[in-house]
């Protein structure tokens, strides 16, 4: 019977890639697989070194470590078995081997070492130390880190497969070291530990508009220690110090994240150590701590899809996908031949479109050694690109010799969504690629230009989406530690970017700094990670206290610097902060929301005094918001969609005005012709706000819109990632002239969270999806959808389809969880683990549209998609140069089409009028109109 119930996915800590654990008391998580219906865990047993610990109840996610703290380098085996409420029992799981990666106070001995006399800034370096192993080794563990980025080789064997180590953190407060068991790479006698080092994020220049400056330091340095335990019990610690050697004479001559890398393969580091020089010891900024999240790795390789010869005769390769990583080339030619690789996301006028990269050269060069075929890939840089220009290729260019290596933090994919609508599927795919490219050691705004920073606002809005697609608990929890450190240094203000490298005075900005409160709560909600909330609680409170003070006694956060509803499509391209919604509304709404989140966190952590205090504050802020910004009939002071979305979604709307506000929101959306009219703040909220107030049809229309600006506009323009601006590329194929135009920015992709919950129908109802809400809401134009999510308890999946007005739903609920299933007809079912099928009748759409004429209202025209198309086509026939009225017109119920065309030439009015008549005839007779009776 035990084979029917199996424990799988046992892990220690948050990391999913099996690396060393970062604490002495790593929490344990496991999942249960079984076909037994309704299965719930009644108890579990954990075994370590023969000691069994019993966990009563259903806890299986991030369960507190039940043993004494591990010792540094302790390796232990843990296994788990479970008992069901139904009396079933599993066998023991396979063993999980845990290596403790932490060190005790004072055990970090390694010094930061680097090149004694560098000849240029950010000079790549090779470091080396030979040492002798003189007895059988029981275990050897290497701890290593850098002010810069490094790779380590032991006896010419890479110690691991991670890239860009140790990754980016707020280096002045927090530096991570990697821990690897290298026992099998050691040999008797002389061993060589060799390290290659470059500047990476540490020596990068940060800042904009010609004001970039090096923030951390000019030269990279490395620190590492190898702890060898002999069979005899003797131990030896080999730590970086002044006895190491360095040389700058290796092949890598230049390396930078923004600029790219150069390698001259003719150069070789001297094999004789006598030609190397002694290192210099540099002061480290901080004592490093063990890595707690998955490192960056090379994840996938992609072949060239096509080769383009540009109008100016350049060779450009197209990978068919905007991605992040770098190229690997195989090339043969004469020694000294230089191959240059230049990267870009788009083409403009048929040439590489590099203007959006600003000061990032994103260029790698390789100088051939000559002789046999050479394979090369840069090592300490990455680029965001779909296209690469290849100059200087010797002989005939062979596209098979170039591969794109896709890199990102090695997170486990956990979420999928597919529908019957191909453009929506591509939109979702674009969100996925946006996550991949921007979850690169830290959550970045973009991966290509001279920026790639941890902009807090971007991840604040995107964290829920990312948390469905990938298990990013460890990744975001680690970044939150940097946020808290940078925030402490800024006296409670959360900087715009984390790590904070911008040269400006730390300034609080709503929706950006609120990453401090929102992201930990997302980790709690999506991954059941109460520890993250506990760890971030002081930061959450400090943020809310700080912005509460900025708001002052009237509790309205107004008048100060704000990004506001950044990149509202109606803001001027060169002034993205000038949105329709007043920044004070955005800021005060976020002040309320964050204060509420601190209240929630206080309750989760049993901080009852705090809970009461912050709940009271929140109530007063809500009162202030209502009296300052909401009229008695439910209008908002900024009559803009983002204002209504904020009020509805953040629970600021008075209950009796919710419907009026939702209706007003829907009216504004229609008035804008179902085009987007929200920026970073409103876009992630608008769909939920519409659906919550009964406007699912409006939300569906907004989602399916393809005219600019809309989510699908970019898709119809061939986008393969989410763009920073609604119109990063204009309709004529030119790049938006704005200074800030990326083609890989995830913020607007935050709609995918709504797609997962509403179209896919999967949402958490209790932390970590211990209970799920399954509530798919079909929209027009979508006949079926399939969604699944690997929750911390196991896979939830949903498939629904529509057949002649009947809705069919298949749901799989993982063991040890329950689900609240809500059908579109309003009927609810409570279910537990297993497969379930439901059907519901869906009310048919309201019959054929009324006949559209010149006297129809503009609202009627836009709501009748066929009539709208006819008007647009007619207009473009008679007046092709006229800008399509779609974007200018307010599609309101008070005005007729005839009124709108009042000043148009008669020929235009006539053409539109007869086109609508033809449409009416076609609809009535179901085809071309009958021939007129012969006279
Ligand atoms: C970044 C954004 C960021 C914004 C803040 C831009 O440069 O790319 O995504 O949130 O600045 O204003």
mmCIF file with all atom_site columns, C-alpha atoms in Angstrom, residues 421-530:
data_model
loop_
_atom_site.group_PDB
_atom_site.id
_atom_site.type_symbol
_atom_site.label_atom_id
_atom_site.label_alt_id
_atom_site.label_comp_id
_atom_site.label_asym_id
_atom_site.label_entity_id
_atom_site.label_seq_id
_atom_site.pdbx_PDB_ins_code
_atom_site.Cartn_x
_atom_site.Cartn_y
_atom_site.Cartn_z
_atom_site.occupancy
_atom_site.B_iso_or_equiv
_atom_site.pdbx_formal_charge
_atom_site.auth_seq_id
_atom_site.auth_comp_id
_atom_site.auth_asym_id
_atom_site.auth_atom_id
_atom_site.pdbx_PDB_model_num
ATOM 1   C CA . UNK A 1 421 ? -5.934 32.287 -28.727 1.00 0.00 ? 421 UNK A CA 1
ATOM 2   C CA . UNK A 1 422 ? -2.520 32.314 -30.463 1.00 0.00 ? 422 UNK A CA 1
ATOM 3   C CA . UNK A 1 423 ? -1.767 35.998 -29.810 1.00 0.00 ? 423 UNK A CA 1
ATOM 4   C CA . UNK A 1 424 ? -2.480 35.593 -26.098 1.00 0.00 ? 424 UNK A CA 1
ATOM 5   C CA . UNK A 1 425 ? -0.194 32.580 -26.047 1.00 0.00 ? 425 UNK A CA 1
ATOM 6   C CA . UNK A 1 426 ? 2.581  34.645 -27.584 1.00 0.00 ? 426 UNK A CA 1
ATOM 7   C CA . UNK A 1 427 ? 1.929  37.408 -25.068 1.00 0.00 ? 427 UNK A CA 1
ATOM 8   C CA . UNK A 1 428 ? 2.341  34.865 -22.297 1.00 0.00 ? 428 UNK A CA 1
ATOM 9   C CA . UNK A 1 429 ? 5.489  33.504 -23.891 1.00 0.00 ? 429 UNK A CA 1
ATOM 10  C CA . UNK A 1 430 ? 6.828  37.052 -24.028 1.00 0.00 ? 430 UNK A CA 1
ATOM 11  C CA . UNK A 1 431 ? 6.182  37.470 -20.304 1.00 0.00 ? 431 UNK A CA 1
ATOM 12  C CA . UNK A 1 432 ? 8.045  34.230 -19.686 1.00 0.00 ? 432 UNK A CA 1
ATOM 13  C CA . UNK A 1 433 ? 11.065 35.406 -21.702 1.00 0.00 ? 433 UNK A CA 1
ATOM 14  C CA . UNK A 1 434 ? 10.937 38.753 -19.933 1.00 0.00 ? 434 UNK A CA 1
ATOM 15  C CA . UNK A 1 435 ? 11.197 36.954 -16.615 1.00 0.00 ? 435 UNK A CA 1
ATOM 16  C CA . UNK A 1 436 ? 14.022 34.769 -17.817 1.00 0.00 ? 436 UNK A CA 1
ATOM 17  C CA . UNK A 1 437 ? 16.080 37.671 -19.085 1.00 0.00 ? 437 UNK A CA 1
ATOM 18  C CA . UNK A 1 438 ? 15.513 39.904 -16.096 1.00 0.00 ? 438 UNK A CA 1
ATOM 19  C CA . UNK A 1 439 ? 15.900 37.406 -13.279 1.00 0.00 ? 439 UNK A CA 1
ATOM 20  C CA . UNK A 1 440 ? 19.625 37.603 -13.609 1.00 0.00 ? 440 UNK A CA 1
ATOM 21  C CA . UNK A 1 441 ? 21.158 37.457 -10.133 1.00 0.00 ? 441 UNK A CA 1
ATOM 22  C CA . UNK A 1 442 ? 18.828 40.322 -9.153  1.00 0.00 ? 442 UNK A CA 1
ATOM 23  C CA . UNK A 1 443 ? 15.430 41.313 -10.559 1.00 0.00 ? 443 UNK A CA 1
ATOM 24  C CA . UNK A 1 444 ? 16.353 43.926 -13.177 1.00 0.00 ? 444 UNK A CA 1
ATOM 25  C CA . UNK A 1 445 ? 14.388 46.470 -15.158 1.00 0.00 ? 445 UNK A CA 1
ATOM 26  C CA . UNK A 1 446 ? 16.013 45.481 -18.421 1.00 0.00 ? 446 UNK A CA 1
ATOM 27  C CA . UNK A 1 447 ? 18.963 43.368 -19.529 1.00 0.00 ? 447 UNK A CA 1
ATOM 28  C CA . UNK A 1 448 ? 20.485 45.249 -22.451 1.00 0.00 ? 448 UNK A CA 1
ATOM 29  C CA . UNK A 1 449 ? 21.235 48.965 -22.045 1.00 0.00 ? 449 UNK A CA 1
ATOM 30  C CA . UNK A 1 450 ? 23.556 50.766 -19.636 1.00 0.00 ? 450 UNK A CA 1
ATOM 31  C CA . UNK A 1 451 ? 21.125 50.162 -16.798 1.00 0.00 ? 451 UNK A CA 1
ATOM 32  C CA . UNK A 1 452 ? 20.112 46.563 -15.831 1.00 0.00 ? 452 UNK A CA 1
ATOM 33  C CA . UNK A 1 453 ? 19.384 47.734 -12.302 1.00 0.00 ? 453 UNK A CA 1
ATOM 34  C CA . UNK A 1 454 ? 17.201 46.366 -9.537  1.00 0.00 ? 454 UNK A CA 1
ATOM 35  C CA . UNK A 1 455 ? 14.445 48.955 -10.027 1.00 0.00 ? 455 UNK A CA 1
ATOM 36  C CA . UNK A 1 456 ? 12.126 48.374 -7.115  1.00 0.00 ? 456 UNK A CA 1
ATOM 37  C CA . UNK A 1 457 ? 8.914  49.472 -8.837  1.00 0.00 ? 457 UNK A CA 1
ATOM 38  C CA . UNK A 1 458 ? 9.292  46.979 -11.627 1.00 0.00 ? 458 UNK A CA 1
ATOM 39  C CA . UNK A 1 459 ? 9.563  43.941 -9.362  1.00 0.00 ? 459 UNK A CA 1
ATOM 40  C CA . UNK A 1 460 ? 6.945  45.343 -7.004  1.00 0.00 ? 460 UNK A CA 1
ATOM 41  C CA . UNK A 1 461 ? 4.354  44.997 -9.761  1.00 0.00 ? 461 UNK A CA 1
ATOM 42  C CA . UNK A 1 462 ? 5.791  41.862 -11.327 1.00 0.00 ? 462 UNK A CA 1
ATOM 43  C CA . UNK A 1 463 ? 6.537  39.644 -8.310  1.00 0.00 ? 463 UNK A CA 1
ATOM 44  C CA . UNK A 1 464 ? 3.160  37.833 -8.371  1.00 0.00 ? 464 UNK A CA 1
ATOM 45  C CA . UNK A 1 465 ? 3.540  36.960 -12.060 1.00 0.00 ? 465 UNK A CA 1
ATOM 46  C CA . UNK A 1 466 ? 7.104  35.741 -11.632 1.00 0.00 ? 466 UNK A CA 1
ATOM 47  C CA . UNK A 1 467 ? 6.061  33.679 -8.611  1.00 0.00 ? 467 UNK A CA 1
ATOM 48  C CA . UNK A 1 468 ? 3.630  31.722 -10.739 1.00 0.00 ? 468 UNK A CA 1
ATOM 49  C CA . UNK A 1 469 ? 6.077  31.111 -13.587 1.00 0.00 ? 469 UNK A CA 1
ATOM 50  C CA . UNK A 1 470 ? 9.109  30.218 -11.495 1.00 0.00 ? 470 UNK A CA 1
ATOM 51  C CA . UNK A 1 471 ? 9.953  29.277 -7.955  1.00 0.00 ? 471 UNK A CA 1
ATOM 52  C CA . UNK A 1 472 ? 11.631 32.585 -7.197  1.00 0.00 ? 472 UNK A CA 1
ATOM 53  C CA . UNK A 1 473 ? 11.254 32.400 -3.420  1.00 0.00 ? 473 UNK A CA 1
ATOM 54  C CA . UNK A 1 474 ? 14.989 32.031 -2.748  1.00 0.00 ? 474 UNK A CA 1
ATOM 55  C CA . UNK A 1 475 ? 15.873 34.577 -5.429  1.00 0.00 ? 475 UNK A CA 1
ATOM 56  C CA . UNK A 1 476 ? 13.554 37.296 -4.150  1.00 0.00 ? 476 UNK A CA 1
ATOM 57  C CA . UNK A 1 477 ? 14.159 36.556 -0.464  1.00 0.00 ? 477 UNK A CA 1
ATOM 58  C CA . UNK A 1 478 ? 17.868 37.048 -1.107  1.00 0.00 ? 478 UNK A CA 1
ATOM 59  C CA . UNK A 1 479 ? 17.290 40.324 -2.974  1.00 0.00 ? 479 UNK A CA 1
ATOM 60  C CA . UNK A 1 480 ? 15.055 41.521 -0.118  1.00 0.00 ? 480 UNK A CA 1
ATOM 61  C CA . UNK A 1 481 ? 18.019 41.191 2.219   1.00 0.00 ? 481 UNK A CA 1
ATOM 62  C CA . UNK A 1 482 ? 19.855 43.659 -0.008  1.00 0.00 ? 482 UNK A CA 1
ATOM 63  C CA . UNK A 1 483 ? 16.815 45.896 -0.018  1.00 0.00 ? 483 UNK A CA 1
ATOM 64  C CA . UNK A 1 484 ? 16.747 45.925 3.777   1.00 0.00 ? 484 UNK A CA 1
ATOM 65  C CA . UNK A 1 485 ? 20.486 46.634 3.949   1.00 0.00 ? 485 UNK A CA 1
ATOM 66  C CA . UNK A 1 486 ? 20.326 49.504 1.464   1.00 0.00 ? 486 UNK A CA 1
ATOM 67  C CA . UNK A 1 487 ? 17.214 50.826 3.191   1.00 0.00 ? 487 UNK A CA 1
ATOM 68  C CA . UNK A 1 488 ? 18.947 50.838 6.582   1.00 0.00 ? 488 UNK A CA 1
ATOM 69  C CA . UNK A 1 489 ? 21.826 52.767 5.071   1.00 0.00 ? 489 UNK A CA 1
ATOM 70  C CA . UNK A 1 490 ? 19.305 55.286 3.695   1.00 0.00 ? 490 UNK A CA 1
ATOM 71  C CA . UNK A 1 491 ? 17.597 55.802 7.051   1.00 0.00 ? 491 UNK A CA 1
ATOM 72  C CA . UNK A 1 492 ? 14.379 53.934 6.215   1.00 0.00 ? 492 UNK A CA 1
ATOM 73  C CA . UNK A 1 493 ? 13.967 55.089 2.627   1.00 0.00 ? 493 UNK A CA 1
ATOM 74  C CA . UNK A 1 494 ? 13.908 52.286 0.101   1.00 0.00 ? 494 UNK A CA 1
ATOM 75  C CA . UNK A 1 495 ? 16.135 53.429 -2.771  1.00 0.00 ? 495 UNK A CA 1
ATOM 76  C CA . UNK A 1 496 ? 14.862 53.446 -6.343  1.00 0.00 ? 496 UNK A CA 1
ATOM 77  C CA . UNK A 1 497 ? 17.198 50.606 -7.194  1.00 0.00 ? 497 UNK A CA 1
ATOM 78  C CA . UNK A 1 498 ? 18.572 47.740 -5.101  1.00 0.00 ? 498 UNK A CA 1
ATOM 79  C CA . UNK A 1 499 ? 21.557 47.332 -5.001  1.00 0.00 ? 499 UNK A CA 1
ATOM 80  C CA . UNK A 1 500 ? 21.606 51.097 -4.683  1.00 0.00 ? 500 UNK A CA 1
ATOM 81  C CA . UNK A 1 501 ? 24.297 52.366 -7.018  1.00 0.00 ? 501 UNK A CA 1
ATOM 82  C CA . UNK A 1 502 ? 22.692 55.545 -8.301  1.00 0.00 ? 502 UNK A CA 1
ATOM 83  C CA . UNK A 1 503 ? 24.439 58.767 -7.451  1.00 0.00 ? 503 UNK A CA 1
ATOM 84  C CA . UNK A 1 504 ? 21.295 60.469 -6.141  1.00 0.00 ? 504 UNK A CA 1
ATOM 85  C CA . UNK A 1 505 ? 20.190 61.177 -2.605  1.00 0.00 ? 505 UNK A CA 1
ATOM 86  C CA . UNK A 1 506 ? 17.865 58.329 -1.518  1.00 0.00 ? 506 UNK A CA 1
ATOM 87  C CA . UNK A 1 507 ? 14.319 59.502 -2.114  1.00 0.00 ? 507 UNK A CA 1
ATOM 88  C CA . UNK A 1 508 ? 11.070 57.727 -1.356  1.00 0.00 ? 508 UNK A CA 1
ATOM 89  C CA . UNK A 1 509 ? 8.862  56.973 -4.361  1.00 0.00 ? 509 UNK A CA 1
ATOM 90  C CA . UNK A 1 510 ? 5.459  55.337 -4.113  1.00 0.00 ? 510 UNK A CA 1
ATOM 91  C CA . UNK A 1 511 ? 4.981  52.003 -5.869  1.00 0.00 ? 511 UNK A CA 1
ATOM 92  C CA . UNK A 1 512 ? 8.781  51.708 -6.082  1.00 0.00 ? 512 UNK A CA 1
ATOM 93  C CA . UNK A 1 513 ? 9.757  51.662 -2.391  1.00 0.00 ? 513 UNK A CA 1
ATOM 94  C CA . UNK A 1 514 ? 6.633  49.616 -1.660  1.00 0.00 ? 514 UNK A CA 1
ATOM 95  C CA . UNK A 1 515 ? 8.572  46.628 -2.937  1.00 0.00 ? 515 UNK A CA 1
ATOM 96  C CA . UNK A 1 516 ? 9.627  46.480 0.737   1.00 0.00 ? 516 UNK A CA 1
ATOM 97  C CA . UNK A 1 517 ? 6.112  45.565 1.841   1.00 0.00 ? 517 UNK A CA 1
ATOM 98  C CA . UNK A 1 518 ? 4.652  43.924 -1.244  1.00 0.00 ? 518 UNK A CA 1
ATOM 99  C CA . UNK A 1 519 ? 7.368  41.434 -2.190  1.00 0.00 ? 519 UNK A CA 1
ATOM 100 C CA . UNK A 1 520 ? 7.659  39.694 1.223   1.00 0.00 ? 520 UNK A CA 1
ATOM 101 C CA . UNK A 1 521 ? 3.900  39.302 1.334   1.00 0.00 ? 521 UNK A CA 1
ATOM 102 C CA . UNK A 1 522 ? 3.945  37.819 -2.172  1.00 0.00 ? 522 UNK A CA 1
ATOM 103 C CA . UNK A 1 523 ? 6.490  35.250 -0.948  1.00 0.00 ? 523 UNK A CA 1
ATOM 104 C CA . UNK A 1 524 ? 4.238  34.405 1.958   1.00 0.00 ? 524 UNK A CA 1
ATOM 105 C CA . UNK A 1 525 ? 1.141  34.178 -0.185  1.00 0.00 ? 525 UNK A CA 1
ATOM 106 C CA . UNK A 1 526 ? 2.699  32.201 -3.052  1.00 0.00 ? 526 UNK A CA 1
ATOM 107 C CA . UNK A 1 527 ? 5.335  30.096 -1.307  1.00 0.00 ? 527 UNK A CA 1
ATOM 108 C CA . UNK A 1 528 ? 4.066  29.937 2.265   1.00 0.00 ? 528 UNK A CA 1
ATOM 109 C CA . UNK A 1 529 ? 7.288  31.683 3.257   1.00 0.00 ? 529 UNK A CA 1
ATOM 110 C CA . UNK A 1 530 ? 6.530  33.115 6.694   1.00 0.00 ? 530 UNK A CA 1
#
